[in-house]
mmCIF file of C-alpha atoms and ligand atoms in Angstrom:
data_model
loop_
_atom_site.group_PDB
_atom_site.id
_atom_site.type_symbol
_atom_site.label_atom_id
_atom_site.label_comp_id
_atom_site.label_asym_id
_atom_site.label_seq_id
_atom_site.Cartn_x
_atom_site.Cartn_y
_atom_site.Cartn_z
ATOM 1 C CA MET A 728 22.496 -3.813 38.209
ATOM 2 C CA GLU A 729 24.590 -2.925 35.181
ATOM 3 C CA LEU A 730 21.788 -3.929 32.821
ATOM 4 C CA SER A 731 19.167 -1.810 34.560
ATOM 5 C CA SER A 732 21.437 1.253 34.607
ATOM 6 C CA LEU A 733 22.162 0.630 30.912
ATOM 7 C CA PHE A 734 18.414 0.566 30.302
ATOM 8 C CA LEU A 735 17.729 3.687 32.385
ATOM 9 C CA ASN A 736 20.527 5.588 30.638
ATOM 10 C CA SER A 737 19.447 4.499 27.131
ATOM 11 C CA TRP A 738 18.365 7.108 24.555
ATOM 12 C CA LEU A 739 14.880 5.611 24.322
ATOM 13 C CA VAL A 740 14.221 5.987 28.058
ATOM 14 C CA LYS A 741 15.843 9.397 28.353
ATOM 15 C CA ASN A 742 13.700 10.629 25.464
ATOM 16 C CA TRP A 743 10.644 8.732 26.627
ATOM 17 C CA LYS A 744 8.233 11.346 25.243
ATOM 18 C CA ILE A 745 9.558 10.897 21.693
ATOM 19 C CA THR A 746 9.602 7.112 22.137
ATOM 20 C CA LEU A 747 6.011 7.111 23.371
ATOM 21 C CA ALA A 748 4.886 9.372 20.514
ATOM 22 C CA ALA A 749 6.604 7.108 17.945
ATOM 23 C CA LEU A 750 4.979 4.009 19.447
ATOM 24 C CA LEU A 751 1.583 5.722 19.375
ATOM 25 C CA VAL A 752 2.022 6.669 15.692
ATOM 26 C CA ILE A 753 3.015 3.084 14.771
ATOM 27 C CA ALA A 754 0.066 1.675 16.729
ATOM 28 C CA SER A 755 -2.429 4.085 15.083
ATOM 29 C CA VAL A 756 -1.131 3.336 11.570
ATOM 30 C CA ASN A 757 -1.481 -0.402 12.196
ATOM 31 C CA PHE A 758 -4.935 0.107 13.688
ATOM 32 C CA VAL A 759 -6.142 2.066 10.613
ATOM 33 C CA ARG A 760 -4.667 -0.604 8.324
ATOM 34 C CA TYR A 761 -6.416 -3.349 10.262
ATOM 35 C CA ILE A 762 -9.783 -1.547 10.176
ATOM 36 C CA THR A 763 -9.510 -0.872 6.417
ATOM 37 C CA LYS A 764 -8.737 -4.532 5.766
ATOM 38 C CA LEU A 765 -11.618 -5.600 7.983
ATOM 39 C CA GLN A 766 -14.009 -3.267 6.126
ATOM 40 C CA ARG A 767 -12.880 -4.665 2.774
ATOM 41 C CA TYR A 768 -13.450 -8.244 3.852
ATOM 42 C CA THR A 769 -16.842 -7.363 5.359
ATOM 43 C CA LYS A 770 -17.852 -5.760 2.041
ATOM 44 C CA ILE A 771 -16.696 -8.805 0.056
ATOM 45 C CA PHE A 772 -18.501 -11.098 2.472
ATOM 46 C CA LYS A 773 -21.750 -9.099 2.222
ATOM 47 C CA PHE A 774 -21.467 -9.029 -1.573
ATOM 48 C CA SER A 775 -20.724 -12.721 -1.821
ATOM 49 C CA LYS A 776 -23.669 -13.554 0.414
ATOM 50 C CA HIS A 777 -25.928 -11.655 -1.954
ATOM 51 C CA ARG A 778 -24.471 -12.849 -5.256
ATOM 52 C CA LYS A 779 -23.195 -16.208 -4.086
ATOM 53 C CA THR A 780 -19.795 -15.263 -5.529
ATOM 54 C CA LEU A 781 -16.640 -14.732 -3.550
ATOM 55 C CA LEU A 782 -14.633 -12.148 -5.437
ATOM 56 C CA ASP A 783 -10.959 -12.993 -5.708
ATOM 57 C CA GLY A 784 -9.542 -9.762 -7.062
ATOM 58 C CA GLU A 785 -11.464 -7.964 -9.759
ATOM 59 C CA GLU A 786 -14.053 -10.013 -11.584
ATOM 60 C CA TYR A 787 -16.804 -9.074 -13.988
ATOM 61 C CA VAL A 788 -19.859 -7.432 -12.445
ATOM 62 C CA CYS A 789 -22.707 -6.720 -14.864
ATOM 63 C CA ALA A 790 -23.273 -3.052 -15.785
ATOM 64 C CA ASP A 791 -26.865 -1.824 -15.886
ATOM 65 C CA PHE A 792 -26.787 -0.336 -19.405
ATOM 66 C CA ASN A 793 -30.499 -0.080 -20.013
ATOM 67 C CA SER A 794 -31.532 1.127 -16.550
ATOM 68 C CA LYS A 795 -33.867 -1.832 -16.064
ATOM 69 C CA GLY A 796 -32.444 -2.328 -12.600
ATOM 70 C CA ASN A 797 -31.245 -5.583 -11.140
ATOM 71 C CA LYS A 798 -33.165 -5.749 -7.864
ATOM 72 C CA ARG A 799 -34.314 -9.218 -6.933
ATOM 73 C CA ALA A 800 -34.848 -11.302 -3.871
ATOM 74 C CA HIS A 801 -32.041 -13.560 -2.745
ATOM 75 C CA ASN A 802 -32.098 -16.828 -4.753
ATOM 76 C CA ASP A 803 -34.755 -15.495 -7.152
ATOM 77 C CA THR A 804 -34.292 -17.357 -10.437
ATOM 78 C CA THR A 805 -37.740 -16.794 -11.941
ATOM 79 C CA PRO A 806 -37.550 -15.494 -15.525
ATOM 80 C CA ASN A 807 -38.137 -11.763 -15.863
ATOM 81 C CA ILE A 808 -39.787 -10.768 -19.140
ATOM 82 C CA SER A 809 -38.085 -7.382 -19.198
ATOM 83 C CA TYR A 810 -34.799 -9.230 -19.884
ATOM 84 C CA VAL A 811 -34.411 -10.746 -23.346
ATOM 85 C CA PRO A 812 -31.268 -12.785 -24.157
ATOM 86 C CA ALA A 813 -28.994 -10.944 -26.556
ATOM 87 C CA LEU A 814 -28.009 -14.267 -28.148
ATOM 88 C CA LYS A 815 -30.523 -15.990 -30.404
ATOM 89 C CA VAL A 816 -30.190 -19.806 -30.395
ATOM 90 C CA ASP A 817 -32.894 -21.784 -32.208
ATOM 91 C CA LYS A 818 -31.888 -25.254 -31.070
ATOM 92 C CA HIS A 819 -29.123 -27.402 -29.631
ATOM 93 C CA VAL A 820 -27.533 -29.933 -31.989
ATOM 94 C CA ILE A 821 -25.609 -33.199 -31.580
ATOM 95 C CA PHE A 822 -21.839 -32.671 -31.238
ATOM 96 C CA ASN A 823 -19.526 -35.582 -32.037
ATOM 97 C CA GLY A 824 -16.521 -34.372 -30.051
ATOM 98 C CA ALA A 825 -13.111 -33.415 -31.425
ATOM 99 C CA THR A 826 -13.009 -35.097 -34.831
ATOM 100 C CA VAL A 827 -10.345 -32.918 -36.487
ATOM 101 C CA THR A 828 -6.964 -33.719 -34.960
ATOM 102 C CA LEU A 829 -3.309 -33.282 -35.904
ATOM 103 C CA PRO A 830 -1.577 -36.438 -37.181
ATOM 104 C CA GLY A 831 1.226 -35.871 -34.661
ATOM 105 C CA GLY A 832 -1.149 -35.014 -31.802
ATOM 106 C CA PRO A 833 -0.252 -32.530 -29.062
ATOM 107 C CA LYS A 834 3.479 -33.210 -29.515
ATOM 108 C CA GLN A 835 3.257 -31.840 -33.037
ATOM 109 C CA PHE A 836 1.315 -28.850 -31.771
ATOM 110 C CA TYR A 837 3.974 -28.272 -29.096
ATOM 111 C CA GLU A 838 6.677 -28.325 -31.797
ATOM 112 C CA LEU A 839 4.733 -25.732 -33.744
ATOM 113 C CA ALA A 840 4.051 -23.498 -30.725
ATOM 114 C CA ASN A 841 7.607 -23.823 -29.438
ATOM 115 C CA ASN A 842 8.915 -22.705 -32.826
ATOM 116 C CA ARG A 843 7.200 -19.315 -32.380
ATOM 117 C CA ARG A 844 9.420 -16.412 -31.367
ATOM 118 C CA SER A 845 8.727 -12.711 -31.063
ATOM 119 C CA VAL A 846 10.181 -11.170 -34.217
ATOM 120 C CA ARG A 847 11.183 -7.497 -34.176
ATOM 121 C CA SER A 848 12.923 -7.413 -37.560
ATOM 122 C CA TYR A 849 10.978 -8.162 -40.759
ATOM 123 C CA SER A 850 11.702 -8.560 -44.450
ATOM 124 C CA ALA A 851 10.014 -5.682 -46.257
ATOM 125 C CA LYS A 852 10.391 -7.553 -49.565
ATOM 126 C CA ARG A 853 8.752 -10.914 -48.853
ATOM 127 C CA ILE A 854 5.024 -10.254 -48.773
ATOM 128 C CA PRO A 855 2.749 -13.074 -47.560
ATOM 129 C CA PRO A 856 -0.455 -13.469 -49.566
ATOM 130 C CA PHE A 857 -3.349 -11.628 -47.952
ATOM 131 C CA GLU A 858 -5.397 -14.856 -47.989
ATOM 132 C CA LEU A 859 -3.046 -16.308 -45.353
ATOM 133 C CA ILE A 860 -3.837 -13.416 -43.023
ATOM 134 C CA GLU A 861 -7.551 -13.874 -43.675
ATOM 135 C CA GLU A 862 -7.332 -17.593 -42.851
ATOM 136 C CA CYS A 863 -5.469 -16.870 -39.616
ATOM 137 C CA ILE A 864 -8.037 -14.306 -38.496
ATOM 138 C CA ARG A 865 -10.783 -16.769 -39.409
ATOM 139 C CA ALA A 866 -9.065 -19.253 -37.066
ATOM 140 C CA ALA A 867 -8.909 -16.597 -34.310
ATOM 141 C CA SER A 868 -12.638 -16.024 -34.703
ATOM 142 C CA THR A 869 -13.308 -19.587 -33.480
ATOM 143 C CA ALA A 870 -12.193 -18.599 -29.973
ATOM 144 C CA PRO A 871 -14.610 -19.056 -27.097
ATOM 145 C CA SER A 872 -15.994 -15.801 -25.688
ATOM 146 C CA GLY A 873 -18.038 -14.724 -22.667
ATOM 147 C CA ALA A 874 -21.705 -15.603 -23.475
ATOM 148 C CA HIS A 875 -20.632 -15.980 -27.132
ATOM 149 C CA THR A 876 -20.349 -12.229 -27.558
ATOM 150 C CA GLU A 877 -17.305 -12.462 -29.892
ATOM 151 C CA PRO A 878 -16.034 -9.081 -28.672
ATOM 152 C CA TRP A 879 -13.146 -8.674 -31.121
ATOM 153 C CA THR A 880 -12.240 -6.552 -34.128
ATOM 154 C CA PHE A 881 -9.102 -7.245 -36.179
ATOM 155 C CA CYS A 882 -7.858 -4.343 -38.315
ATOM 156 C CA VAL A 883 -5.305 -5.344 -40.938
ATOM 157 C CA ILE A 884 -3.093 -2.580 -42.313
ATOM 158 C CA SER A 885 -0.922 -3.042 -45.393
ATOM 159 C CA ASP A 886 -1.108 0.514 -46.768
ATOM 160 C CA PRO A 887 2.432 1.991 -46.379
ATOM 161 C CA ASN A 888 1.089 5.476 -45.581
ATOM 162 C CA ILE A 889 -1.111 4.213 -42.760
ATOM 163 C CA LYS A 890 1.738 2.048 -41.435
ATOM 164 C CA GLN A 891 3.970 5.145 -41.446
ATOM 165 C CA HIS A 892 1.329 7.064 -39.532
ATOM 166 C CA VAL A 893 0.996 4.236 -36.991
ATOM 167 C CA ARG A 894 4.769 4.216 -36.561
ATOM 168 C CA GLU A 895 4.881 7.970 -35.955
ATOM 169 C CA ILE A 896 2.130 7.767 -33.327
ATOM 170 C CA ILE A 897 3.780 4.851 -31.536
ATOM 171 C CA GLU A 898 7.369 6.098 -31.667
ATOM 172 C CA THR A 899 6.356 9.517 -30.321
ATOM 173 C CA GLU A 900 4.493 7.958 -27.388
ATOM 174 C CA GLU A 901 7.079 5.246 -26.779
ATOM 175 C CA GLU A 902 9.843 7.847 -26.519
ATOM 176 C CA MET A 903 7.899 9.406 -23.645
ATOM 177 C CA ASN A 904 7.005 5.976 -22.244
ATOM 178 C CA TYR A 905 10.627 4.893 -22.029
ATOM 179 C CA ALA A 906 11.861 8.277 -20.754
ATOM 180 C CA GLN A 907 9.086 9.225 -18.327
ATOM 181 C CA ARG A 908 6.033 7.000 -17.981
ATOM 182 C CA MET A 909 7.527 3.562 -17.447
ATOM 183 C CA HIS A 910 9.090 2.729 -14.104
ATOM 184 C CA ARG A 911 12.880 2.445 -14.189
ATOM 185 C CA GLN A 912 12.531 -1.183 -13.147
ATOM 186 C CA TRP A 913 10.324 -1.767 -16.188
ATOM 187 C CA THR A 914 12.814 -0.276 -18.655
ATOM 188 C CA ALA A 915 15.599 -2.172 -16.871
ATOM 189 C CA ASP A 916 13.625 -5.417 -17.259
ATOM 190 C CA LEU A 917 13.357 -4.745 -20.996
ATOM 191 C CA THR A 918 17.078 -4.197 -21.631
ATOM 192 C CA PRO A 919 17.822 -7.941 -22.157
ATOM 193 C CA LEU A 920 15.238 -7.891 -24.975
ATOM 194 C CA ARG A 921 16.937 -4.853 -26.581
ATOM 195 C CA THR A 922 13.672 -3.020 -27.172
ATOM 196 C CA ASN A 923 13.455 0.764 -27.365
ATOM 197 C CA HIS A 924 11.187 3.450 -28.805
ATOM 198 C CA ILE A 925 12.493 3.070 -32.374
ATOM 199 C CA LYS A 926 10.321 0.499 -34.144
ATOM 200 C CA PRO A 927 11.223 -0.104 -37.806
ATOM 201 C CA TYR A 928 9.090 -3.257 -37.763
ATOM 202 C CA LEU A 929 5.998 -1.046 -37.843
ATOM 203 C CA THR A 930 6.811 -0.027 -41.418
ATOM 204 C CA ASP A 931 8.904 -3.041 -42.524
ATOM 205 C CA ALA A 932 6.361 -5.724 -41.629
ATOM 206 C CA PRO A 933 3.992 -6.209 -44.577
ATOM 207 C CA TYR A 934 0.977 -6.292 -42.262
ATOM 208 C CA LEU A 935 -0.001 -4.759 -38.959
ATOM 209 C CA ILE A 936 -2.915 -6.423 -37.204
ATOM 210 C CA LEU A 937 -4.524 -4.196 -34.591
ATOM 211 C CA VAL A 938 -6.657 -6.209 -32.198
ATOM 212 C CA PHE A 939 -9.470 -4.263 -30.552
ATOM 213 C CA LYS A 940 -11.610 -5.461 -27.655
ATOM 214 C CA GLN A 941 -15.228 -4.372 -27.859
ATOM 215 C CA ILE A 942 -16.031 -3.406 -24.291
ATOM 216 C CA TYR A 943 -19.718 -3.528 -25.197
ATOM 217 C CA GLY A 944 -21.738 -4.242 -28.326
ATOM 218 C CA PHE A 945 -25.074 -3.190 -29.753
ATOM 219 C CA LEU A 946 -28.447 -4.910 -30.034
ATOM 220 C CA PRO A 947 -30.389 -4.645 -33.314
ATOM 221 C CA ASN A 948 -32.494 -1.894 -31.670
ATOM 222 C CA GLY A 949 -29.345 0.137 -30.969
ATOM 223 C CA GLU A 950 -29.276 -0.525 -27.223
ATOM 224 C CA ARG A 951 -25.948 -1.462 -25.684
ATOM 225 C CA LYS A 952 -25.175 -5.160 -25.259
ATOM 226 C CA GLN A 953 -23.022 -6.623 -22.478
ATOM 227 C CA HIS A 954 -19.664 -8.057 -23.491
ATOM 228 C CA TYR A 955 -18.741 -10.236 -20.537
ATOM 229 C CA TYR A 956 -15.043 -10.907 -19.939
ATOM 230 C CA ASN A 957 -14.237 -9.164 -23.220
ATOM 231 C CA GLU A 958 -10.498 -8.770 -22.565
ATOM 232 C CA ILE A 959 -10.015 -12.433 -21.667
ATOM 233 C CA SER A 960 -12.001 -13.475 -24.742
ATOM 234 C CA VAL A 961 -9.937 -11.266 -27.070
ATOM 235 C CA ALA A 962 -6.694 -12.476 -25.489
ATOM 236 C CA ILE A 963 -7.718 -16.103 -26.146
ATOM 237 C CA ALA A 964 -8.583 -15.215 -29.761
ATOM 238 C CA THR A 965 -5.188 -13.562 -30.164
ATOM 239 C CA GLY A 966 -3.501 -16.693 -28.816
ATOM 240 C CA ILE A 967 -5.225 -18.708 -31.520
ATOM 241 C CA LEU A 968 -4.231 -16.074 -34.088
ATOM 242 C CA LEU A 969 -0.566 -16.387 -33.038
ATOM 243 C CA CYS A 970 -0.698 -20.173 -33.460
ATOM 244 C CA ALA A 971 -2.427 -19.880 -36.829
ATOM 245 C CA LEU A 972 0.193 -17.393 -38.059
ATOM 246 C CA GLN A 973 2.893 -19.797 -36.917
ATOM 247 C CA ALA A 974 1.156 -22.670 -38.730
ATOM 248 C CA ALA A 975 1.128 -20.487 -41.858
ATOM 249 C CA GLY A 976 4.905 -20.022 -41.576
ATOM 250 C CA LEU A 977 4.541 -16.369 -40.643
ATOM 251 C CA ASN A 978 6.249 -14.443 -37.871
ATOM 252 C CA SER A 979 4.696 -11.950 -35.531
ATOM 253 C CA LEU A 980 5.152 -9.982 -32.332
ATOM 254 C CA VAL A 981 2.656 -9.188 -29.592
ATOM 255 C CA THR A 982 2.932 -5.493 -28.710
ATOM 256 C CA THR A 983 1.043 -3.291 -26.300
ATOM 257 C CA PRO A 984 1.610 0.303 -27.437
ATOM 258 C CA LEU A 985 1.185 2.212 -24.184
ATOM 259 C CA ASN A 986 -0.907 5.387 -24.416
ATOM 260 C CA CYS A 987 -1.483 5.002 -28.175
ATOM 261 C CA GLY A 988 -4.964 3.457 -28.043
ATOM 262 C CA LEU A 989 -6.990 6.604 -28.612
ATOM 263 C CA ALA A 990 -4.821 7.972 -31.444
ATOM 264 C CA LEU A 991 -4.757 4.601 -33.233
ATOM 265 C CA ARG A 992 -8.490 4.081 -32.791
ATOM 266 C CA ARG A 993 -9.121 7.519 -34.294
ATOM 267 C CA LEU A 994 -6.636 6.912 -37.114
ATOM 268 C CA LEU A 995 -8.593 3.813 -38.125
ATOM 269 C CA ALA A 996 -11.955 5.474 -37.446
ATOM 270 C CA ARG A 997 -12.998 2.727 -35.032
ATOM 271 C CA PRO A 998 -16.008 3.353 -32.772
ATOM 272 C CA GLU A 999 -15.780 4.241 -29.084
ATOM 273 C CA ASN A 1000 -16.753 0.782 -27.825
ATOM 274 C CA GLU A 1001 -13.564 -0.630 -29.371
ATOM 275 C CA LYS A 1002 -10.384 -0.280 -27.334
ATOM 276 C CA LEU A 1003 -6.992 -1.259 -28.669
ATOM 277 C CA LEU A 1004 -5.689 -4.341 -26.870
ATOM 278 C CA LEU A 1005 -2.743 -5.494 -28.983
ATOM 279 C CA LEU A 1006 -0.844 -4.678 -32.149
ATOM 280 C CA LEU A 1007 0.858 -7.458 -34.111
ATOM 281 C CA PRO A 1008 3.311 -6.829 -36.932
ATOM 282 C CA VAL A 1009 3.122 -9.848 -39.243
ATOM 283 C CA GLY A 1010 5.408 -11.045 -42.028
ATOM 284 C CA TYR A 1011 8.584 -13.038 -42.575
ATOM 285 C CA ALA A 1012 11.625 -12.564 -40.340
ATOM 286 C CA ALA A 1013 14.436 -10.556 -41.962
ATOM 287 C CA ASP A 1014 17.513 -12.548 -43.012
ATOM 288 C CA ASP A 1015 19.575 -10.904 -40.253
ATOM 289 C CA CYS A 1016 16.869 -11.250 -37.588
ATOM 290 C CA VAL A 1017 18.108 -12.181 -34.114
ATOM 291 C CA VAL A 1018 16.092 -13.094 -31.011
ATOM 292 C CA PRO A 1019 17.138 -13.238 -27.355
ATOM 293 C CA ASP A 1020 18.235 -16.691 -26.245
ATOM 294 C CA LEU A 1021 15.341 -17.229 -23.834
ATOM 295 C CA LYS A 1022 14.559 -20.362 -21.847
ATOM 296 C CA ARG A 1023 10.989 -21.437 -21.176
ATOM 297 C CA LYS A 1024 9.836 -22.733 -17.795
ATOM 298 C CA ALA A 1025 9.875 -26.502 -17.425
ATOM 299 C CA LEU A 1026 6.592 -28.414 -17.195
ATOM 300 C CA GLU A 1027 7.341 -29.360 -13.579
ATOM 301 C CA GLU A 1028 7.551 -25.672 -12.713
ATOM 302 C CA ILE A 1029 4.182 -24.697 -14.157
ATOM 303 C CA MET A 1030 2.027 -27.791 -13.633
ATOM 304 C CA HIS A 1031 0.749 -29.096 -10.313
ATOM 305 C CA ILE A 1032 -0.987 -32.431 -10.199
ATOM 306 C CA TYR A 1033 -3.720 -33.102 -7.649
HETATM 307 C C1 FMN B 1296 0.948 -9.090 -23.281
HETATM 308 C C2 FMN B 1296 2.274 -8.959 -23.981
HETATM 309 C C3 FMN B 1296 2.770 -7.703 -24.250
HETATM 310 C C4 FMN B 1296 3.971 -7.561 -24.940
HETATM 311 N N1 FMN B 1296 4.389 -6.308 -25.275
HETATM 312 C C5 FMN B 1296 5.489 -6.176 -26.028
HETATM 313 C C6 FMN B 1296 5.857 -4.896 -26.523
HETATM 314 O O1 FMN B 1296 5.162 -3.900 -26.294
HETATM 315 N N2 FMN B 1296 6.975 -4.796 -27.272
HETATM 316 C C7 FMN B 1296 7.748 -5.896 -27.577
HETATM 317 O O2 FMN B 1296 8.751 -5.741 -28.270
HETATM 318 N N3 FMN B 1296 7.407 -7.127 -27.129
HETATM 319 C C8 FMN B 1296 6.290 -7.298 -26.390
HETATM 320 N N4 FMN B 1296 5.900 -8.551 -25.989
HETATM 321 C C9 FMN B 1296 6.692 -9.722 -26.390
HETATM 322 C C10 FMN B 1296 7.451 -10.330 -25.222
HETATM 323 O O3 FMN B 1296 8.563 -9.538 -24.911
HETATM 324 C C11 FMN B 1296 7.880 -11.750 -25.616
HETATM 325 O O4 FMN B 1296 6.730 -12.524 -25.816
HETATM 326 C C12 FMN B 1296 8.736 -12.404 -24.546
HETATM 327 O O5 FMN B 1296 9.964 -11.741 -24.442
HETATM 328 C C13 FMN B 1296 8.983 -13.892 -24.854
HETATM 329 O O6 FMN B 1296 9.622 -14.044 -26.094
HETATM 330 P P1 FMN B 1296 9.022 -14.975 -27.230
HETATM 331 O O7 FMN B 1296 7.698 -14.380 -27.622
HETATM 332 O O8 FMN B 1296 10.032 -14.935 -28.338
HETATM 333 O O9 FMN B 1296 8.829 -16.346 -26.662
HETATM 334 C C14 FMN B 1296 4.714 -8.714 -25.313
HETATM 335 C C15 FMN B 1296 4.195 -9.979 -25.034
HETATM 336 C C16 FMN B 1296 2.980 -10.101 -24.395
HETATM 337 C C17 FMN B 1296 2.408 -11.472 -24.163
#
């Protein structure tokens, strides 16, 4: 008796019109959400039935640069003479497997990789020979790439005037990035690393390597050429570059200057198909260089055995 009178006298029942309206709004929002989700999955399903690929997030879908069209019957694998491979391969040759190895094996490589730290303070006096940089970029160029498109360009700057210009571009943008563009959580997450918009390493480091991804290339006849998975390919090449620099006893830092791509591309007169992916200052750590005392995840945390 008491419970039912409590219920009948409750705010929700007394204001039943508002309660009903609120419930209707919640139900409609959920309904719209459900339908949108359903539509998305139906689209993915239709697409995957056609291409035999189930998209998990965003994956590469070929662009039709040359307007040749891509219509074909389901499962049609017959060669089409209007498509010529961009890559010319005369023959396949015998490969004897990995014959060049480190004397200390992967343990030695781990020691080398684990010795790498992001350096934000460089000696302006100790200048590594340019040949070392060349060798490291040569190593990076061995990276695998989507359909062997090698979609990378490495620009090496040692000219103090150009470095100064790069610094001005980046510091101006980074001031705005830190103050306005980046989410407060982002800038908060960076405080332990003590980074800010002032970047003396851009002029102190003897070299700046700007890594561009070529989002497409060109065929000898001037037509555009597909660069599949170009960002992944360039990121792998940069990983090799970092290891090579470490092996050469050099220090570096991976940076992603937000909103500076266009200005830096124009400064270096790079073509439109090249987009700045990363900028690496390279040199020797300054005598008073400090790095955050970071811990790396344990093997058990990152590896799952099946
Ligand atoms: C994709 C990527 C972007 C990064 N961007 C910046 C950056 O813009 N500025 C910076 O000072 N460090 C940057 N870093 C460096 C990271 O902060 C650093 O790798 C991380 O704190 C781990 O430290 P460690 O490299 O010494 O192991 C970046 C690293 C990566 C992989």
